[in-house]
Tab-separated table of C-alpha atoms in Angstrom:
chain	number	residue	atom	x	y	z
A	1	LYS	CA	17.546	-4.111	-48.155
A	2	ALA	CA	16.575	-3.244	-51.136
A	3	GLY	CA	13.198	-3.679	-52.876
A	4	VAL	CA	11.620	-5.245	-55.773
A	5	THR	CA	13.534	-3.193	-58.639
A	6	GLN	CA	11.776	-3.621	-61.993
A	7	THR	CA	12.965	-2.232	-65.647
A	8	PRO	CA	12.161	-0.631	-67.938
A	9	ARG	CA	9.388	1.838	-65.877
A	10	TYR	CA	8.264	3.345	-68.688
A	11	LEU	CA	7.837	2.159	-72.512
A	12	ILE	CA	6.495	3.057	-75.394
A	13	LYS	CA	5.794	0.269	-78.282
A	14	THR	CA	3.523	-0.127	-81.301
A	15	ARG	CA	0.948	-2.885	-82.201
A	16	GLY	CA	2.704	-6.285	-83.384
A	17	GLN	CA	5.872	-5.656	-81.559
A	18	GLN	CA	7.109	-7.336	-78.525
A	19	VAL	CA	8.241	-6.585	-75.264
A	20	THR	CA	10.095	-7.793	-72.341
A	21	LEU	CA	9.815	-6.747	-68.999
A	22	SER	CA	12.745	-7.825	-65.928
A	23	CYS	CA	12.263	-7.713	-62.238
A	24	SER	CA	14.324	-8.333	-59.770
A	25	PRO	CA	13.051	-9.418	-56.666
A	26	ILE	CA	14.101	-8.814	-52.777
A	27	SER	CA	17.115	-10.817	-51.879
A	28	GLY	CA	16.487	-14.196	-50.275
A	29	HIS	CA	12.907	-14.113	-52.205
A	30	ARG	CA	12.375	-16.947	-54.660
A	31	SER	CA	8.880	-16.358	-55.518
A	32	VAL	CA	7.812	-14.028	-58.236
A	33	SER	CA	4.435	-13.074	-59.218
A	34	TRP	CA	3.706	-10.913	-62.049
A	35	TYR	CA	0.253	-8.378	-62.237
A	36	GLN	CA	-0.889	-6.544	-64.669
A	37	GLN	CA	-2.694	-3.265	-63.735
A	38	THR	CA	-5.525	-1.121	-66.035
A	39	PRO	CA	-8.359	1.217	-64.602
A	40	GLY	CA	-10.991	-0.975	-66.167
A	41	GLN	CA	-9.786	-4.332	-64.889
A	42	GLY	CA	-8.322	-3.380	-61.989
A	43	LEU	CA	-5.658	-5.812	-60.842
A	44	GLN	CA	-5.057	-9.246	-62.282
A	45	PHE	CA	-2.938	-12.318	-61.843
A	46	LEU	CA	-0.482	-12.904	-64.638
A	47	PHE	CA	1.766	-15.945	-63.508
A	48	GLU	CA	3.996	-17.099	-60.596
A	49	TYR	CA	7.199	-18.282	-60.658
A	50	PHE	CA	9.250	-20.019	-57.852
A	51	SER	CA	12.165	-21.676	-58.039
A	52	GLU	CA	12.380	-21.415	-61.636
A	53	THR	CA	9.406	-23.004	-62.168
A	54	GLN	CA	6.081	-21.539	-63.321
A	55	ARG	CA	4.059	-22.524	-60.290
A	56	ASN	CA	0.561	-20.981	-61.129
A	57	LYS	CA	-1.139	-18.967	-64.226
A	58	GLY	CA	-3.543	-16.537	-64.792
A	59	ASN	CA	-6.161	-16.543	-67.390
A	60	PHE	CA	-4.487	-14.605	-70.333
A	61	PRO	CA	-3.492	-15.705	-73.429
A	62	GLY	CA	-0.094	-17.583	-74.732
A	63	ARG	CA	0.746	-14.578	-75.882
A	64	PHE	CA	2.578	-13.529	-72.046
A	65	SER	CA	5.003	-15.669	-71.199
A	66	GLY	CA	7.729	-15.370	-68.387
A	67	ARG	CA	10.362	-16.899	-66.919
A	68	GLN	CA	12.376	-17.039	-63.993
A	69	PHE	CA	16.770	-17.416	-63.497
A	70	SER	CA	18.670	-19.180	-60.757
A	71	ASN	CA	19.189	-16.184	-59.024
A	72	SER	CA	15.214	-15.446	-58.803
A	73	ARG	CA	15.529	-12.598	-61.201
A	74	SER	CA	12.215	-12.972	-63.259
A	75	GLU	CA	11.403	-11.350	-67.105
A	76	MET	CA	7.925	-11.539	-68.251
A	77	ASN	CA	7.431	-11.483	-72.296
A	78	VAL	CA	4.811	-10.133	-74.325
A	79	SER	CA	4.618	-10.639	-78.071
A	80	THR	CA	2.489	-9.711	-80.619
A	81	LEU	CA	1.314	-6.196	-78.627
A	82	GLU	CA	-2.196	-5.044	-78.686
A	83	LEU	CA	-3.601	-1.549	-77.893
A	84	GLY	CA	-5.277	-3.472	-74.981
A	85	ASP	CA	-2.120	-4.374	-73.337
A	86	SER	CA	-1.577	-0.764	-72.692
A	87	ALA	CA	-0.996	-1.186	-68.609
A	88	LEU	CA	0.543	-1.004	-65.900
A	89	TYR	CA	2.641	-4.285	-65.199
A	90	LEU	CA	3.515	-5.176	-61.897
A	91	CYS	CA	6.122	-7.561	-60.537
A	92	ALA	CA	5.876	-8.805	-56.645
A	93	SER	CA	8.434	-11.531	-54.693
A	94	GLY	CA	7.993	-13.063	-51.884
A	95	ARG	CA	9.354	-16.031	-49.772
A	96	GLY	CA	6.773	-18.028	-51.214
A	97	SER	CA	8.096	-21.468	-49.585
A	98	GLY	CA	4.586	-22.977	-49.388
A	99	LEU	CA	5.827	-23.743	-45.485
A	100	LEU	CA	3.925	-22.758	-41.972
A	101	SER	CA	6.644	-20.229	-42.441
A	102	ASN	CA	5.503	-18.205	-44.494
A	103	THR	CA	4.255	-15.181	-44.007
A	104	GLY	CA	2.403	-14.625	-47.268
A	105	GLU	CA	3.140	-10.953	-47.980
A	106	LEU	CA	4.025	-9.890	-51.592
A	107	PHE	CA	6.160	-7.152	-51.989
A	108	PHE	CA	5.412	-5.244	-54.856
A	109	GLY	CA	7.324	-3.227	-57.200
A	110	GLU	CA	6.581	0.508	-58.729
A	111	GLY	CA	5.876	-1.319	-62.233
A	112	SER	CA	6.644	-1.117	-65.451
A	113	ARG	CA	3.870	1.222	-67.623
A	114	LEU	CA	3.503	-0.207	-70.664
A	115	THR	CA	1.732	2.368	-73.272
A	116	VAL	CA	0.948	0.535	-77.156
A	117	LEU	CA	0.037	2.777	-79.407
B	1	GLN	CA	-16.318	-12.998	-63.588
B	2	GLN	CA	-15.588	-10.834	-60.501
B	3	GLN	CA	-14.475	-12.746	-57.673
B	4	VAL	CA	-14.100	-10.297	-55.147
B	5	LYS	CA	-16.398	-7.476	-55.101
B	6	GLN	CA	-15.431	-4.073	-53.567
B	7	SER	CA	-17.131	-0.826	-52.392
B	8	PRO	CA	-17.760	1.851	-52.349
B	9	GLN	CA	-15.431	3.034	-55.696
B	10	SER	CA	-14.856	6.049	-54.408
B	11	LEU	CA	-14.667	7.650	-50.739
B	12	ILE	CA	-14.161	11.354	-49.127
B	13	VAL	CA	-13.722	11.704	-45.179
B	14	GLN	CA	-13.258	14.490	-43.232
B	15	LYS	CA	-10.034	14.222	-40.957
B	16	GLY	CA	-10.116	12.226	-37.973
B	17	GLY	CA	-13.439	10.539	-38.791
B	18	ILE	CA	-13.680	6.626	-39.607
B	19	SER	CA	-12.816	5.345	-43.298
B	20	ILE	CA	-14.842	1.994	-44.396
B	21	ILE	CA	-14.354	0.081	-47.325
B	22	ASN	CA	-16.244	-3.270	-47.606
B	23	CYS	CA	-15.786	-6.523	-50.049
B	24	ALA	CA	-17.197	-9.569	-50.329
B	25	TYR	CA	-15.904	-12.789	-51.879
B	26	GLU	CA	-17.582	-15.592	-53.873
B	27	ASN	CA	-14.910	-18.409	-53.389
B	28	THR	CA	-15.133	-20.558	-50.911
B	29	ALA	CA	-11.729	-21.866	-50.986
B	30	PHE	CA	-10.202	-18.281	-50.220
B	31	ASP	CA	-8.495	-18.345	-46.821
B	32	TYR	CA	-6.361	-15.166	-46.609
B	33	PHE	CA	-7.610	-11.865	-46.901
B	34	PRO	CA	-5.056	-9.423	-47.420
B	35	TRP	CA	-5.633	-5.249	-48.209
B	36	TYR	CA	-3.178	-2.996	-50.035
B	37	GLN	CA	-2.674	0.786	-50.102
B	38	GLN	CA	-1.283	2.301	-53.580
B	39	PHE	CA	-0.316	6.076	-54.023
B	40	PRO	CA	-0.127	7.210	-57.353
B	41	GLY	CA	3.269	6.169	-59.058
B	42	LYS	CA	3.817	3.721	-56.687
B	43	GLY	CA	3.400	-0.484	-56.206
B	44	PRO	CA	0.487	-1.746	-53.869
B	45	ALA	CA	1.998	-1.746	-50.434
B	46	LEU	CA	0.523	-4.677	-47.610
B	47	LEU	CA	-1.426	-3.009	-44.964
B	48	ILE	CA	-2.837	-5.911	-43.083
B	49	ALA	CA	-4.039	-9.347	-43.505
B	50	ILE	CA	-6.253	-11.896	-42.139
B	51	ARG	CA	-7.322	-15.440	-41.848
B	52	PRO	CA	-10.594	-16.856	-41.629
B	53	ASP	CA	-9.648	-18.291	-38.411
B	54	VAL	CA	-10.305	-14.962	-36.659
B	55	SER	CA	-13.148	-12.084	-36.867
B	56	GLU	CA	-11.159	-9.701	-36.091
B	57	LYS	CA	-7.599	-8.233	-36.356
B	58	LYS	CA	-5.985	-4.693	-35.812
B	59	GLU	CA	-3.070	-2.851	-36.676
B	60	GLY	CA	-2.338	0.492	-35.609
B	61	ARG	CA	-5.077	2.554	-37.032
B	62	PHE	CA	-6.083	0.066	-39.229
B	63	THR	CA	-8.782	-2.940	-38.178
B	64	ILE	CA	-10.041	-5.747	-40.735
B	65	SER	CA	-13.379	-6.988	-39.452
B	66	PHE	CA	-14.230	-10.578	-41.056
B	67	ASN	CA	-17.761	-12.466	-41.358
B	68	LYS	CA	-17.147	-15.262	-42.701
B	69	SER	CA	-21.075	-17.042	-42.671
B	70	ALA	CA	-21.651	-14.132	-45.036
B	71	LYS	CA	-18.424	-14.243	-46.716
B	72	GLN	CA	-17.515	-10.326	-46.221
B	73	PHE	CA	-14.392	-8.728	-44.768
B	74	SER	CA	-14.065	-4.983	-44.075
B	75	LEU	CA	-11.248	-2.222	-43.537
B	76	HIS	CA	-11.901	0.174	-40.767
B	77	ILE	CA	-9.345	3.268	-40.871
B	78	MET	CA	-10.017	5.037	-37.234
B	79	ASP	CA	-8.517	9.125	-37.214
B	80	SER	CA	-8.011	8.657	-40.708
B	81	GLN	CA	-5.774	11.745	-41.883
B	82	PRO	CA	-4.802	13.365	-45.006
B	83	GLY	CA	-1.711	10.835	-45.636
B	84	ASP	CA	-4.280	7.641	-45.448
B	85	SER	CA	-5.490	9.445	-49.029
B	86	ALA	CA	-4.840	6.402	-51.248
B	87	THR	CA	-6.129	3.791	-53.411
B	88	TYR	CA	-7.141	0.486	-51.304
B	89	PHE	CA	-7.867	-2.762	-52.541
B	90	CYS	CA	-8.955	-5.925	-51.159
B	91	ALA	CA	-7.628	-9.323	-52.264
B	92	ALA	CA	-8.292	-12.923	-51.426
B	93	SER	CA	-6.433	-16.227	-52.338
B	94	GLY	CA	-6.391	-19.797	-51.028
B	95	ARG	CA	-3.468	-19.517	-49.459
B	96	PRO	CA	-1.014	-16.937	-48.078
B	97	GLY	CA	1.398	-16.005	-51.048
B	98	GLY	CA	-1.268	-16.550	-53.585
B	99	GLY	CA	-3.093	-19.597	-54.508
B	100	ALA	CA	-4.017	-21.226	-57.505
B	101	ASP	CA	-5.235	-18.151	-59.272
B	102	GLY	CA	-2.685	-15.902	-56.983
B	103	LEU	CA	-4.282	-13.063	-55.081
B	104	THR	CA	-7.334	-11.936	-56.678
B	105	PHE	CA	-8.008	-8.520	-56.128
B	106	GLY	CA	-11.071	-6.328	-55.533
B	107	LYS	CA	-11.949	-2.897	-57.981
B	108	GLY	CA	-10.047	-0.589	-55.883
B	109	THR	CA	-11.180	2.202	-53.498
B	110	HIS	CA	-9.863	5.698	-54.045
B	111	LEU	CA	-10.110	7.346	-50.502
B	112	ILE	CA	-9.946	11.309	-49.993
B	113	ILE	CA	-9.165	12.388	-46.507
B	114	GLN	CA	-10.148	15.695	-46.608
B	115	PRO	CA	-8.494	18.346	-43.589
């Protein structure tokens, strides 16, 4: 069973640019969550999508956005990049049905490491 | 506001010893408490998780102890091995897959098991 795939794995951008990151969840999983990981702040929740709808959103500025497609693949976009956006962006997939049968386990990808210069 | 406090930040344990990592939470609405393990260059992987209706859960060498009244939970790694050297994160949420604020993670513990 293929895991969560994130692309690109590494990228370098300059301040003011925008970036789009992609995530393909595990087959059959309909929930995709995004997290930002930095040495100072640790892992912070960005947003969660389920069946193409944003279900939850973390405390990040509007420059951070995302979407989910009908095949459950997700993208996140960061506009007007700032130096502080340099981080590892992690995508996690889960069954996320909200039903009692939901085991709740999230499966993380290896992340996209963004460096903003 | 840090809703999940994790300690220690780093930990060195001899091979065969017991590694103990502690977490405390503030939000009483949390009802799902997973532990994740992360190796360099990899994403976090779920180790073990507990709901507050039990005080302890054991899976192999890994045990979660949960104290609802104190709002604390801890991870015990028995017979620690060099392969256990990694960063460990505790987390909490209001529902298994992540609540209204997703999973709230602790800052992580860098564990080194010395051979």
